[in-house]
Coordinates of C-alpha atoms in Angstrom, one line a residue:
M12 CA -4.4 17.4 3.1
V13 CA -7.3 16.5 5.3
P14 CA -7.4 13.1 7.1
L15 CA -11.0 12.1 7.4
R16 CA -11.0 8.7 9.0
Q17 CA -8.9 5.7 9.7
K18 CA -9.3 2.1 8.4
R19 CA -7.4 -1.0 9.5
W20 CA -6.3 -3.9 7.3
F21 CA -8.5 -6.6 8.9
E22 CA -11.6 -4.8 7.6
S23 CA -10.8 -5.5 4.0
P24 CA -13.6 -7.5 2.3
G25 CA -11.2 -9.7 0.4
W26 CA -8.8 -10.5 3.2
Q27 CA -7.9 -14.2 3.4
R28 CA -9.2 -14.8 6.9
T29 CA -8.5 -18.5 6.9
I30 CA -4.7 -17.8 6.6
F31 CA -4.4 -14.7 8.8
E32 CA -7.0 -15.3 11.5
P33 CA -4.4 -15.1 14.4
L34 CA -3.1 -11.8 13.1
Q35 CA -6.6 -10.5 12.5
R36 CA -7.5 -11.2 16.1
K37 CA -4.5 -9.3 17.3
V38 CA -5.3 -6.3 15.2
E39 CA -9.0 -6.5 16.3
A40 CA -7.8 -6.4 20.0
L41 CA -5.5 -3.5 19.2
N42 CA -8.4 -1.6 17.6
Q43 CA -10.7 -1.9 20.6
R44 CA -8.9 1.2 21.9
P45 CA -9.8 4.6 20.5
C46 CA -8.0 5.5 17.3
R47 CA -5.4 8.3 17.4
A48 CA -6.6 11.1 15.2
S49 CA -4.1 12.0 12.5
G50 CA -3.1 15.6 12.5
R51 CA -3.5 18.0 9.5
G52 CA -0.6 17.6 7.1
P53 CA 0.7 19.6 4.3
S54 CA -1.4 20.2 1.2
L55 CA -1.1 17.2 -1.1
K56 CA -1.5 19.3 -4.2
A57 CA 1.5 21.4 -3.3
N58 CA 3.7 18.4 -3.8
Y59 CA 3.1 18.0 -7.6
P60 CA 2.3 20.2 -10.5
E61 CA -1.4 20.5 -10.9
S62 CA -1.3 21.4 -14.6
F63 CA 1.0 21.0 -17.6
D64 CA 1.5 24.7 -17.8
S65 CA 2.7 24.9 -14.2
I66 CA 5.5 22.3 -14.5
A67 CA 8.3 24.8 -15.1
L68 CA 7.3 27.1 -12.2
W69 CA 6.8 24.1 -9.9
A70 CA 10.2 22.7 -10.8
K71 CA 11.9 26.0 -10.0
A72 CA 10.0 26.4 -6.7
S73 CA 10.8 22.8 -5.7
N74 CA 14.4 23.0 -6.8
I75 CA 14.2 20.0 -9.1
R76 CA 15.0 19.4 -12.7
P77 CA 12.1 20.0 -15.2
S78 CA 12.4 16.4 -16.4
E79 CA 11.7 15.2 -12.9
A80 CA 8.8 17.6 -12.6
R81 CA 7.3 16.2 -15.7
V82 CA 7.3 12.7 -14.1
R83 CA 5.9 14.2 -10.9
F84 CA 3.0 15.7 -12.9
A85 CA 2.3 12.2 -14.4
Q86 CA 2.5 10.6 -11.0
G87 CA 0.1 13.2 -9.5
A88 CA -2.3 12.7 -12.3
I89 CA -2.4 8.9 -11.7
L90 CA -3.0 9.5 -7.9
S91 CA -5.8 11.9 -8.9
A92 CA -7.3 9.3 -11.2
I93 CA -7.4 6.7 -8.4
A94 CA -8.8 9.2 -6.0
N95 CA -11.6 9.9 -8.6
S96 CA -12.4 6.2 -9.1
R97 CA -15.1 5.0 -6.7
S98 CA -14.1 1.4 -7.1
L99 CA -10.3 1.9 -6.9
K100 CA -10.2 4.4 -4.0
S101 CA -12.3 2.0 -1.9
I102 CA -9.7 -0.8 -2.1
L103 CA -6.3 0.7 -2.7
V104 CA -4.0 2.1 0.0
F105 CA -1.2 4.4 -1.0
K106 CA 2.0 3.4 0.9
G107 CA 5.8 3.5 0.8
G108 CA 8.4 6.1 0.0
N109 CA 6.2 8.1 -2.4
A110 CA 3.3 8.2 0.1
L111 CA 5.8 9.8 2.5
D112 CA 6.9 12.2 -0.2
F113 CA 3.5 13.2 -1.5
V114 CA 1.7 13.4 1.8
W115 CA 3.7 13.2 5.0
Q116 CA 7.3 14.3 4.5
P117 CA 8.2 15.8 1.1
N118 CA 11.8 15.1 0.5
R119 CA 12.6 12.1 -1.7
S120 CA 10.6 10.8 -4.7
T121 CA 10.8 7.3 -6.0
E122 CA 10.1 6.0 -9.5
D123 CA 7.1 3.8 -8.5
L124 CA 3.8 4.3 -6.7
D125 CA 3.2 1.6 -4.2
F126 CA -0.3 0.4 -3.1
S127 CA -1.9 -2.4 -1.2
S128 CA -5.2 -3.7 -2.3
E129 CA -7.8 -4.5 0.4
D130 CA -9.5 -6.7 -2.1
S131 CA -7.4 -9.9 -2.7
S132 CA -9.8 -11.2 -5.4
I133 CA -9.0 -8.5 -8.0
D134 CA -7.4 -9.9 -11.1
E135 CA -5.3 -8.4 -13.9
A136 CA -8.3 -7.9 -16.3
Q137 CA -10.4 -6.1 -13.6
L138 CA -7.5 -4.0 -12.6
E139 CA -6.6 -3.0 -16.2
K140 CA -10.2 -2.0 -16.9
K141 CA -10.6 0.1 -13.7
L142 CA -7.3 1.8 -14.3
T143 CA -8.0 2.5 -18.0
D144 CA -11.4 4.0 -17.3
T145 CA -10.3 6.4 -14.7
L146 CA -6.9 7.3 -16.3
T147 CA -8.7 8.1 -19.6
A148 CA -11.1 10.4 -17.8
T149 CA -8.5 12.2 -15.8
G150 CA -6.1 12.4 -18.7
R151 CA -8.7 14.1 -20.8
K152 CA -9.0 16.9 -18.2
L153 CA -5.2 17.4 -17.9
G154 CA -4.2 16.9 -21.5
I155 CA -2.3 13.6 -20.8
L156 CA -2.7 10.4 -22.8
F157 CA -2.5 7.2 -20.8
R158 CA -2.2 3.6 -21.7
I159 CA -1.6 0.5 -19.6
N160 CA 1.5 -0.9 -21.3
S161 CA 1.5 -4.1 -19.2
I162 CA 0.4 -5.8 -16.0
K163 CA 2.5 -8.7 -14.6
R164 CA 1.5 -10.9 -11.7
Q165 CA 4.4 -11.8 -9.5
P166 CA 4.9 -14.6 -8.7
P167 CA 2.8 -16.1 -11.5
G168 CA 0.5 -19.1 -11.0
P169 CA -2.2 -20.0 -8.5
G170 CA -1.8 -20.8 -4.8
K171 CA 0.4 -17.8 -3.9
T172 CA -0.4 -15.8 -0.8
Y173 CA 1.7 -12.6 -1.4
I174 CA 1.0 -11.3 -4.9
L175 CA 2.3 -8.2 -6.6
Y176 CA 0.8 -6.7 -9.7
A177 CA 3.5 -4.7 -11.5
V178 CA 1.6 -2.2 -13.7
R179 CA 3.5 -0.2 -16.3
V180 CA 1.4 2.9 -17.0
G181 CA 2.5 4.6 -20.3
Y182 CA 1.8 8.3 -20.7
A183 CA 2.3 11.2 -23.1
L184 CA 2.3 14.8 -22.1
P185 CA 0.9 17.5 -24.6
D186 CA 4.4 18.3 -26.0
D187 CA 5.4 14.7 -26.6
P188 CA 4.1 13.9 -30.1
Q189 CA 6.1 10.6 -30.5
N190 CA 4.6 9.0 -27.4
R191 CA 1.2 10.4 -28.2
D192 CA 1.4 8.8 -31.6
R193 CA 2.4 5.5 -30.0
I194 CA -0.6 5.5 -27.6
E195 CA -3.0 6.5 -30.4
R196 CA -1.7 3.5 -32.4
Q197 CA -2.3 1.3 -29.3
E198 CA 1.4 0.8 -28.8
P199 CA 3.4 1.1 -25.5
S200 CA 4.6 4.6 -24.6
K201 CA 8.2 4.9 -23.7
A202 CA 7.3 7.3 -20.9
I203 CA 6.3 5.1 -18.0
V204 CA 5.2 5.3 -14.3
L205 CA 5.4 2.0 -12.5
L206 CA 2.6 1.0 -10.1
E207 CA 3.2 -1.8 -7.7
I208 CA -0.1 -3.2 -6.2
S209 CA 0.3 -5.8 -3.4
L210 CA -2.3 -8.3 -2.3
N211 CA -2.6 -9.7 1.2
E212 CA 0.0 -7.3 2.7
C213 CA -0.6 -6.2 6.3
I214 CA -1.7 -2.6 6.3
C215 CA -2.3 -1.9 10.0
E216 CA -3.5 1.7 9.7
S217 CA -4.6 4.0 6.9
T218 CA -6.2 7.4 6.8
L219 CA -8.5 8.9 4.2
V220 CA -6.8 12.0 2.7
D221 CA -8.7 14.8 1.0
F222 CA -7.4 15.0 -2.6
G223 CA -9.6 17.9 -3.7
P224 CA -13.3 18.6 -4.0
G225 CA -15.2 15.3 -3.6
T226 CA -12.1 13.2 -4.0
S227 CA -10.0 11.2 -1.5
L228 CA -7.3 8.6 -1.3
K229 CA -6.4 6.1 1.4
V230 CA -2.9 6.6 2.6
S231 CA -0.9 4.6 5.1
T232 CA -0.2 6.6 8.3
R233 CA 3.3 7.5 9.2
E234 CA 3.3 4.9 11.9
D235 CA 2.3 2.2 9.5
I236 CA 5.0 3.3 7.0
V237 CA 7.7 3.4 9.6
A238 CA 6.8 0.0 10.9
E239 CA 6.9 -1.4 7.3
K240 CA 10.3 0.2 6.7
L241 CA 11.6 -1.2 10.0
R242 CA 10.5 -4.7 8.9
A243 CA 12.1 -4.2 5.5
L244 CA 15.4 -3.4 7.2
L245 CA 15.3 -6.6 9.3
Q246 CA 14.3 -8.5 6.2
Q247 CA 17.3 -7.5 4.1
A248 CA 19.3 -10.6 4.6
L249 CA 16.3 -12.9 4.4
R250 CA 15.5 -11.5 0.9
N251 CA 19.1 -10.7 -0.1
R252 CA 18.3 -7.1 -0.6
T253 CA 19.5 -3.7 0.5
R254 CA 17.1 -1.1 1.9
Q255 CA 19.2 2.1 2.4
Q256 CA 16.2 4.3 1.4
D257 CA 14.2 3.0 4.3
L258 CA 16.9 4.1 6.8
L259 CA 17.1 7.6 5.2
D260 CA 13.3 8.0 5.2
I261 CA 13.0 7.0 8.9
A262 CA 15.9 9.3 9.9
V263 CA 14.4 12.3 8.0
L264 CA 11.1 11.8 9.7
I265 CA 12.8 11.8 13.1
R266 CA 15.1 14.7 12.3
S267 CA 12.2 16.8 11.0
G268 CA 10.4 16.4 14.3
A269 CA 7.5 14.3 13.1
E270 CA 5.2 13.3 16.0
L271 CA 5.4 9.5 15.9
D272 CA 3.4 7.2 18.1
I273 CA 6.0 4.7 19.4
K274 CA 3.4 2.3 20.8
R275 CA 1.6 2.0 17.5
I276 CA 4.9 1.6 15.5
S277 CA 5.9 -1.2 17.9
E278 CA 2.6 -3.0 17.6
Y279 CA 2.5 -2.6 13.8
L280 CA 6.1 -3.8 13.4
L281 CA 5.4 -6.9 15.4
L282 CA 2.2 -7.7 13.3
K283 CA 3.9 -7.0 10.0
A284 CA 7.0 -9.1 10.9
E285 CA 4.8 -12.0 12.1
A286 CA 2.9 -12.0 8.8
R287 CA 6.3 -12.5 7.0
N288 CA 7.9 -14.7 9.8
V289 CA 10.7 -12.1 10.4
P290 CA 12.3 -12.3 13.8
V291 CA 12.0 -8.9 15.6
S292 CA 14.0 -7.7 18.5
K293 CA 16.3 -4.9 19.5
Q294 CA 19.1 -7.3 19.2
A295 CA 18.2 -8.1 15.6
F296 CA 18.7 -4.4 14.6
Q297 CA 22.2 -4.6 16.0
N298 CA 23.1 -7.4 13.6
P299 CA 26.1 -6.1 11.7
E300 CA 24.6 -7.4 8.4
V301 CA 21.5 -5.2 8.9
R302 CA 23.8 -2.2 9.2
D303 CA 26.1 -3.2 6.3
R304 CA 23.3 -3.8 3.9
A305 CA 21.7 -0.5 4.8
R306 CA 25.1 1.2 4.2
A307 CA 25.4 -0.2 0.6
D308 CA 25.1 2.7 -1.9
Y309 CA 23.6 4.9 0.8
D310 CA 25.5 8.0 -0.3
A311 CA 23.9 7.8 -3.7
L312 CA 20.6 8.7 -2.2
E313 CA 21.8 12.3 -1.8
S314 CA 21.2 13.1 -5.4
S315 CA 17.5 12.1 -5.1
T316 CA 16.7 14.2 -2.0
R317 CA 15.3 17.7 -2.4
R318 CA 15.4 19.1 1.1
L319 CA 17.4 17.0 3.6
F320 CA 20.0 14.3 3.3
I321 CA 21.4 12.9 6.5
P322 CA 24.8 11.1 6.4
F323 CA 24.7 7.4 7.1
N324 CA 26.3 7.4 10.6
E325 CA 23.9 10.1 11.8
S326 CA 20.9 8.2 10.3
W327 CA 22.0 5.0 11.9
E328 CA 22.2 6.7 15.3
L329 CA 18.7 8.1 14.9
L330 CA 17.5 4.6 14.0
M331 CA 19.1 3.1 17.0
E332 CA 17.6 5.7 19.3
L333 CA 14.2 4.9 17.8
V334 CA 14.7 1.1 18.2
A335 CA 15.7 1.7 21.9
R336 CA 12.3 3.3 22.5
L337 CA 10.3 0.5 20.7
E338 CA 8.2 -1.9 22.8
I339 CA 9.6 -5.0 21.2
P340 CA 11.5 -8.0 22.7
A341 CA 15.1 -7.5 23.6
Q342 CA 15.9 -10.8 21.8
S343 CA 14.2 -12.6 19.0
T344 CA 11.7 -15.3 20.0
I345 CA 10.5 -16.7 16.7
S346 CA 12.3 -18.9 14.1
V347 CA 12.7 -18.1 10.5
S348 CA 11.3 -20.2 7.6
L349 CA 13.2 -19.8 4.4

């Protein structure tokens, strides 16, 4: 993996400036300082099988089930397709748990591939065509058949600021005649990778990662991902969700000795929280409900980790140590709009 350059979210051509001008000005001020250069990371290609014939060997070397390795092969092929699409790689930023797993900290894979689009004007039809074109070309090289089973806009209807496209990408590997027949008949495949593509989300920092000869992919930096996960932990009660995976991911990064820029994490957390009107403070992280929600079903994550699982109490202590170092208010200073 070779980080080539960094790009900040306010540079996006489709960003809704009339809505987010205050946040944009803050990020512009932040970016007047020289960018911190991202260090070299592990080879991206080592984190998924590069060919169908290598799936079994990769699964054994990675200590995962062959069935999981097959999904990983399909996920890697989709990332490769986006990296090979001039139009998609210019607007999509790979983020979330799988960005950590594929690029920064291989440990725990998730079912979906999360992206933010820097072009808020893209619609379902445009997205389907761009994805279909590049998936077809990449699939032809790898022996995979792809089909866009569906694209759903959430929430539906006009006038929404935060939009998510849930894309169900059907696929069929060379030894899967049933799903290959379905795709050839223009029917949905039962083998699926879910893409979640967000519009108007605050990506504070991304880096361009080398994906092979002449190909690249924008990926959120570790600092941006950690800030997003911290906001998600604080947002649990507001959205009536649990985010145990975010606690584990942060703890694993810390325990593994990742060099994290605390100042940038703090600044990005404040910006991301302000965009969603989430109160941020050290006191907020000490709210028992934040801990209780992160604790729910936490132990079940052990079965999905390949290298390191940290028990809940240890993870929570690592989180609290990180929070203590953050440059954020001691107490919340903004109100919540539900």
